[in-house]
PDB file of C-alpha atoms in Angstrom:
ATOM      1  CA  MET A  52     -16.549 -32.334  35.239  1.00  0.00           C
ATOM      2  CA  LYS A  53     -13.329 -34.128  34.469  1.00  0.00           C
ATOM      3  CA  THR A  54     -13.834 -34.558  31.090  1.00  0.00           C
ATOM      4  CA  LEU A  55     -14.209 -30.970  30.736  1.00  0.00           C
ATOM      5  CA  ALA A  56     -11.354 -30.459  32.874  1.00  0.00           C
ATOM      6  CA  ARG A  57      -9.594 -32.451  30.701  1.00  0.00           C
ATOM      7  CA  MET A  58     -10.795 -30.730  27.432  1.00  0.00           C
ATOM      8  CA  ILE A  59      -9.528 -27.345  28.563  1.00  0.00           C
ATOM      9  CA  PRO A  60      -6.058 -27.862  27.994  1.00  0.00           C
ATOM     10  CA  LEU A  61      -6.802 -29.546  24.465  1.00  0.00           C
ATOM     11  CA  MET A  62      -8.938 -26.598  23.436  1.00  0.00           C
ATOM     12  CA  LEU A  63      -6.230 -24.057  24.288  1.00  0.00           C
ATOM     13  CA  LEU A  64      -3.671 -25.934  22.649  1.00  0.00           C
ATOM     14  CA  PHE A  65      -5.840 -25.910  19.840  1.00  0.00           C
ATOM     15  CA  LEU A  66      -6.402 -22.043  19.722  1.00  0.00           C
ATOM     16  CA  LEU A  67      -2.612 -21.582  20.308  1.00  0.00           C
ATOM     17  CA  SER A  68      -2.049 -23.379  17.084  1.00  0.00           C
ATOM     18  CA  ALA A  69      -4.604 -21.830  15.276  1.00  0.00           C
ATOM     19  CA  CYS A  70      -2.994 -18.654  16.175  1.00  0.00           C
ATOM     20  CA  SER A  71       0.350 -19.450  14.860  1.00  0.00           C
ATOM     21  CA  ALA A  72      -1.047 -21.119  11.833  1.00  0.00           C
ATOM     22  CA  ALA A  73      -3.035 -17.539  10.599  1.00  0.00           C
ATOM     23  CA  LYS A  74       0.209 -15.678  11.629  1.00  0.00           C
ATOM     24  CA  SER A  75       2.137 -17.868   9.576  1.00  0.00           C
ATOM     25  CA  GLY A  76      -0.501 -17.867   6.906  1.00  0.00           C
ATOM     26  CA  GLY A  77      -0.432 -13.909   6.621  1.00  0.00           C
ATOM     27  CA  GLN A  78       3.600 -14.227   6.262  1.00  0.00           C
ATOM     28  CA  GLU A  79       3.069 -16.546   3.504  1.00  0.00           C
ATOM     29  CA  LEU A  80       0.226 -14.566   1.492  1.00  0.00           C
ATOM     30  CA  ALA A  81       2.756 -11.530   2.124  1.00  0.00           C
ATOM     31  CA  LEU A  82       5.491 -13.755   0.288  1.00  0.00           C
ATOM     32  CA  ASP A  83       3.105 -14.563  -2.176  1.00  0.00           C
ATOM     33  CA  ILE A  84       1.767 -11.185  -3.257  1.00  0.00           C
ATOM     34  CA  ARG A  85       5.497 -10.121  -3.450  1.00  0.00           C
ATOM     35  CA  ALA A  86       6.354 -13.237  -5.749  1.00  0.00           C
ATOM     36  CA  ASN A  87       3.196 -12.312  -8.107  1.00  0.00           C
ATOM     37  CA  LEU A  88       4.660  -8.584  -8.133  1.00  0.00           C
ATOM     38  CA  LEU A  89       7.940  -9.099  -9.107  1.00  0.00           C
ATOM     39  CA  LYS A  90       7.062 -11.192 -11.858  1.00  0.00           C
ATOM     40  CA  ALA A  91       4.612  -8.780 -13.283  1.00  0.00           C
ATOM     41  CA  THR A  92       6.038  -6.707 -16.051  1.00  0.00           C
ATOM     42  CA  LYS A  93       3.365  -3.920 -15.298  1.00  0.00           C
ATOM     43  CA  ILE A  94       1.146  -2.772 -13.097  1.00  0.00           C
ATOM     44  CA  ASP A  95      -2.230  -0.782 -13.443  1.00  0.00           C
ATOM     45  CA  MET A  96      -4.521   1.091 -11.266  1.00  0.00           C
ATOM     46  CA  THR A  97      -6.473   3.942 -10.022  1.00  0.00           C
ATOM     47  CA  ALA A  98      -5.885   5.466  -6.713  1.00  0.00           C
ATOM     48  CA  ASP A  99      -7.287   8.196  -4.851  1.00  0.00           C
ATOM     49  CA  VAL A 100      -4.703  10.161  -3.070  1.00  0.00           C
ATOM     50  CA  THR A 101      -4.569  12.329  -0.004  1.00  0.00           C
ATOM     51  CA  ALA A 102      -1.511  13.960   0.364  1.00  0.00           C
ATOM     52  CA  ASN A 103      -1.413  15.567   4.123  1.00  0.00           C
ATOM     53  CA  TYR A 104       1.349  18.682   4.329  1.00  0.00           C
ATOM     54  CA  ASP A 105       1.505  20.619   7.725  1.00  0.00           C
ATOM     55  CA  ASP A 106      -0.591  23.262   6.694  1.00  0.00           C
ATOM     56  CA  ARG A 107      -2.668  21.643   3.462  1.00  0.00           C
ATOM     57  CA  THR A 108      -4.371  19.279   2.097  1.00  0.00           C
ATOM     58  CA  TYR A 109      -4.362  17.979  -1.391  1.00  0.00           C
ATOM     59  CA  GLN A 110      -6.818  15.231  -2.964  1.00  0.00           C
ATOM     60  CA  PHE A 111      -6.289  13.707  -6.322  1.00  0.00           C
ATOM     61  CA  THR A 112      -7.462  11.001  -8.442  1.00  0.00           C
ATOM     62  CA  LEU A 113      -4.838   9.726 -10.612  1.00  0.00           C
ATOM     63  CA  THR A 114      -3.985   6.722 -12.624  1.00  0.00           C
ATOM     64  CA  TYR A 115      -0.759   4.434 -12.947  1.00  0.00           C
ATOM     65  CA  SER A 116       1.000   2.540 -15.283  1.00  0.00           C
ATOM     66  CA  GLY A 117       4.242   0.805 -14.839  1.00  0.00           C
ATOM     67  CA  ASN A 118       6.342  -0.929 -12.207  1.00  0.00           C
ATOM     68  CA  ALA A 119       8.724  -0.185  -9.484  1.00  0.00           C
ATOM     69  CA  ASP A 120      11.192   1.791 -11.550  1.00  0.00           C
ATOM     70  CA  ARG A 121       9.190   3.576 -13.658  1.00  0.00           C
ATOM     71  CA  GLY A 122       5.660   4.592 -14.663  1.00  0.00           C
ATOM     72  CA  THR A 123       3.358   7.137 -16.045  1.00  0.00           C
ATOM     73  CA  VAL A 124       0.981   9.033 -13.643  1.00  0.00           C
ATOM     74  CA  VAL A 125      -1.969  10.750 -15.138  1.00  0.00           C
ATOM     75  CA  ILE A 126      -4.222  12.947 -12.873  1.00  0.00           C
ATOM     76  CA  SER A 127      -8.081  13.109 -13.723  1.00  0.00           C
ATOM     77  CA  ALA A 128      -9.443  14.738 -10.715  1.00  0.00           C
ATOM     78  CA  PRO A 129      -9.313  17.899  -9.235  1.00  0.00           C
ATOM     79  CA  LYS A 130     -10.945  18.736 -12.643  1.00  0.00           C
ATOM     80  CA  GLU A 131      -8.164  22.294 -12.609  1.00  0.00           C
ATOM     81  CA  VAL A 132      -5.071  19.745 -12.974  1.00  0.00           C
ATOM     82  CA  ALA A 133      -7.008  17.071 -14.826  1.00  0.00           C
ATOM     83  CA  GLY A 134      -4.920  15.704 -18.090  1.00  0.00           C
ATOM     84  CA  LEU A 135      -1.520  16.470 -15.985  1.00  0.00           C
ATOM     85  CA  LYS A 136       1.088  13.817 -16.884  1.00  0.00           C
ATOM     86  CA  ALA A 137       3.931  12.802 -15.534  1.00  0.00           C
ATOM     87  CA  GLU A 138       6.832  10.100 -15.823  1.00  0.00           C
ATOM     88  CA  VAL A 139       7.965   9.366 -12.623  1.00  0.00           C
ATOM     89  CA  SER A 140       9.892   6.903 -10.843  1.00  0.00           C
ATOM     90  CA  VAL A 141      11.523   6.260  -7.148  1.00  0.00           C
ATOM     91  CA  SER A 142      14.176   8.951  -8.023  1.00  0.00           C
ATOM     92  CA  GLY A 143      11.821  11.723  -8.741  1.00  0.00           C
ATOM     93  CA  GLY A 144       9.572  13.109 -11.070  1.00  0.00           C
ATOM     94  CA  THR A 145       7.698  16.200 -12.881  1.00  0.00           C
ATOM     95  CA  ILE A 146       4.266  16.595 -13.078  1.00  0.00           C
ATOM     96  CA  SER A 147       3.820  18.614 -16.557  1.00  0.00           C
ATOM     97  CA  TYR A 148       1.225  19.156 -19.263  1.00  0.00           C
ATOM     98  CA  ASP A 149       1.821  21.416 -22.230  1.00  0.00           C
ATOM     99  CA  GLY A 150       4.956  23.121 -20.547  1.00  0.00           C
ATOM    100  CA  ALA A 151       3.132  23.636 -17.230  1.00  0.00           C
ATOM    101  CA  ASN A 152       4.438  22.254 -14.098  1.00  0.00           C
ATOM    102  CA  LEU A 153       2.684  21.281 -10.965  1.00  0.00           C
ATOM    103  CA  ASP A 154       4.895  21.284  -7.437  1.00  0.00           C
ATOM    104  CA  THR A 155       3.210  20.524  -4.696  1.00  0.00           C
ATOM    105  CA  GLY A 156       6.456  20.056  -3.080  1.00  0.00           C
ATOM    106  CA  PRO A 157       7.891  17.343  -0.532  1.00  0.00           C
ATOM    107  CA  LEU A 158       6.010  15.475   2.142  1.00  0.00           C
ATOM    108  CA  THR A 159       8.552  14.194   3.878  1.00  0.00           C
ATOM    109  CA  GLY A 160      12.169  15.354   5.096  1.00  0.00           C
ATOM    110  CA  ASP A 161      13.733  12.693   2.559  1.00  0.00           C
ATOM    111  CA  GLY A 162      11.497  14.606  -0.213  1.00  0.00           C
ATOM    112  CA  LEU A 163       9.009  12.241  -1.088  1.00  0.00           C
ATOM    113  CA  SER A 164       6.453  13.843  -3.289  1.00  0.00           C
ATOM    114  CA  PRO A 165       2.927  12.783  -4.159  1.00  0.00           C
ATOM    115  CA  ALA A 166       3.942  11.959  -7.803  1.00  0.00           C
ATOM    116  CA  GLU A 167       6.442   9.690  -6.390  1.00  0.00           C
ATOM    117  CA  ALA A 168       3.893   7.720  -3.834  1.00  0.00           C
ATOM    118  CA  VAL A 169       2.991   4.723  -6.096  1.00  0.00           C
ATOM    119  CA  PRO A 170       6.123   3.770  -7.391  1.00  0.00           C
ATOM    120  CA  VAL A 171       7.623   3.848  -3.646  1.00  0.00           C
ATOM    121  CA  LEU A 172       4.894   1.723  -2.523  1.00  0.00           C
ATOM    122  CA  ILE A 173       5.614  -0.889  -5.447  1.00  0.00           C
ATOM    123  CA  SER A 174       8.923  -0.769  -4.728  1.00  0.00           C
ATOM    124  CA  GLN A 175       8.176  -1.670  -1.074  1.00  0.00           C
ATOM    125  CA  TRP A 176       5.783  -4.441  -1.773  1.00  0.00           C
ATOM    126  CA  GLU A 177       8.175  -6.158  -3.958  1.00  0.00           C
ATOM    127  CA  THR A 178      11.705  -5.613  -2.079  1.00  0.00           C
ATOM    128  CA  GLY A 179      10.742  -3.742   1.348  1.00  0.00           C
ATOM    129  CA  TYR A 180      11.695  -5.594   4.461  1.00  0.00           C
ATOM    130  CA  ILE A 181       8.376  -6.746   5.881  1.00  0.00           C
ATOM    131  CA  SER A 182       7.941  -5.501   9.444  1.00  0.00           C
ATOM    132  CA  GLY A 183       4.546  -6.682  10.072  1.00  0.00           C
ATOM    133  CA  CYS A 184       1.769  -8.630   8.643  1.00  0.00           C
ATOM    134  CA  ASN A 185      -1.769  -9.537   9.761  1.00  0.00           C
ATOM    135  CA  TYR A 186      -5.331  -9.944   8.861  1.00  0.00           C
ATOM    136  CA  GLU A 187      -7.609  -7.312   9.243  1.00  0.00           C
ATOM    137  CA  LYS A 188     -11.244  -6.705   8.130  1.00  0.00           C
ATOM    138  CA  LEU A 189     -11.415  -3.420   5.773  1.00  0.00           C
ATOM    139  CA  GLY A 190     -14.409  -2.246   4.792  1.00  0.00           C
ATOM    140  CA  ASP A 191     -16.293  -5.535   3.121  1.00  0.00           C
ATOM    141  CA  ASP A 192     -13.152  -6.841   2.211  1.00  0.00           C
ATOM    142  CA  GLN A 193     -10.838  -9.656   4.190  1.00  0.00           C
ATOM    143  CA  ALA A 194      -7.525  -8.078   4.053  1.00  0.00           C
ATOM    144  CA  LEU A 195      -3.731  -8.731   4.708  1.00  0.00           C
ATOM    145  CA  ALA A 196      -1.709  -5.513   6.236  1.00  0.00           C
ATOM    146  CA  VAL A 197       1.654  -5.339   5.345  1.00  0.00           C
ATOM    147  CA  SER A 198       4.120  -3.121   6.605  1.00  0.00           C
ATOM    148  CA  THR A 199       7.551  -1.926   5.372  1.00  0.00           C
ATOM    149  CA  ASP A 200       9.795   0.688   6.329  1.00  0.00           C
ATOM    150  CA  VAL A 201      10.846   2.989   3.520  1.00  0.00           C
ATOM    151  CA  THR A 202      13.369   4.999   5.171  1.00  0.00           C
ATOM    152  CA  GLU A 203      14.615   5.532   8.783  1.00  0.00           C
ATOM    153  CA  THR A 204      11.323   7.876   9.575  1.00  0.00           C
ATOM    154  CA  VAL A 205       9.219   6.654   6.614  1.00  0.00           C
ATOM    155  CA  SER A 206       6.907   3.924   7.067  1.00  0.00           C
ATOM    156  CA  GLN A 207       4.232   2.318   4.495  1.00  0.00           C
ATOM    157  CA  ARG A 208       0.960  -0.144   5.167  1.00  0.00           C
ATOM    158  CA  THR A 209      -0.736  -1.399   2.788  1.00  0.00           C
ATOM    159  CA  TRP A 210      -3.866  -3.625   2.775  1.00  0.00           C
ATOM    160  CA  PHE A 211      -4.228  -6.239   0.215  1.00  0.00           C
ATOM    161  CA  ASP A 212      -7.614  -8.051  -0.684  1.00  0.00           C
ATOM    162  CA  VAL A 213      -6.858 -11.482   0.258  1.00  0.00           C
ATOM    163  CA  LYS A 214      -8.519 -13.203  -2.474  1.00  0.00           C
ATOM    164  CA  THR A 215      -7.526 -11.065  -5.747  1.00  0.00           C
ATOM    165  CA  GLN A 216      -4.016 -10.430  -3.595  1.00  0.00           C
ATOM    166  CA  LEU A 217      -4.443  -6.654  -5.075  1.00  0.00           C
ATOM    167  CA  PRO A 218      -4.018  -3.626  -3.305  1.00  0.00           C
ATOM    168  CA  ILE A 219      -7.154  -1.996  -1.673  1.00  0.00           C
ATOM    169  CA  ARG A 220      -5.148   0.855   0.300  1.00  0.00           C
ATOM    170  CA  ALA A 221      -2.045   2.101   1.255  1.00  0.00           C
ATOM    171  CA  GLU A 222      -0.497   4.708   3.933  1.00  0.00           C
ATOM    172  CA  LEU A 223       2.795   6.401   4.031  1.00  0.00           C
ATOM    173  CA  SER A 224       4.029   8.188   7.083  1.00  0.00           C
ATOM    174  CA  ASP A 225       6.615  10.036   8.094  1.00  0.00           C
ATOM    175  CA  GLY A 226       7.671  10.377  11.601  1.00  0.00           C
ATOM    176  CA  GLY A 227       4.595   8.432  12.626  1.00  0.00           C
ATOM    177  CA  ARG A 228       2.452  11.192  10.796  1.00  0.00           C
ATOM    178  CA  LEU A 229       0.177  10.130   7.825  1.00  0.00           C
ATOM    179  CA  VAL A 230       1.386  12.184   4.892  1.00  0.00           C
ATOM    180  CA  ILE A 231      -0.339  10.030   1.995  1.00  0.00           C
ATOM    181  CA  ALA A 232      -3.431   7.825   2.005  1.00  0.00           C
ATOM    182  CA  CYS A 233      -4.247   5.967  -1.135  1.00  0.00           C
ATOM    183  CA  VAL A 234      -7.435   4.043  -2.221  1.00  0.00           C
ATOM    184  CA  PHE A 235      -7.019   1.753  -5.123  1.00  0.00           C
ATOM    185  CA  LYS A 236      -9.385   0.999  -7.527  1.00  0.00           C
ATOM    186  CA  ASN A 237      -8.891  -0.997 -10.665  1.00  0.00           C
ATOM    187  CA  ALA A 238      -5.759  -2.430  -9.797  1.00  0.00           C
ATOM    188  CA  ALA A 239      -4.484  -5.305 -12.343  1.00  0.00           C
ATOM    189  CA  VAL A 240      -1.186  -6.751 -12.661  1.00  0.00           C
ATOM    190  CA  GLU A 241       0.261  -8.053 -16.010  1.00  0.00           C
TER     191      GLU A 241
END
């Protein structure tokens, strides 16, 4: 019984040090992910995007090729707008195809549109102040969830695959309301 009583503080110390190591490991992995993205010359990915407005919801599938400063978005679904292409940057963008424009309007008070979501996310992954990170299970994947504040009211949270360090899912919220959700497929970093 005395041996068990002596072991309890040691077990508690072990558990607390393991929690501390896991916490710092999450921060270290977040910084490793950031360093790899900063070294990249181009990021290619496909994303299923849901844009939630107060009175309507749009769902897109798009491919993105570029970096945090600028890139090209090509919409592949829904079929009514498939083929629309946009040159976008964190400062704005227009979705156009053969002279036609698609204006979905801003999602946030700061004017964020669905076309700008991916470059804004990449910019946050690379340079945003990390306000939180923790390990989570996302479906079958072990993930690191990393949060940053984009503006005073807009925040983002992205889940990165622990093994590949590539994004799996991201969410942008405005004032606590989810405005954009992205599920990433075929992400690659050059």
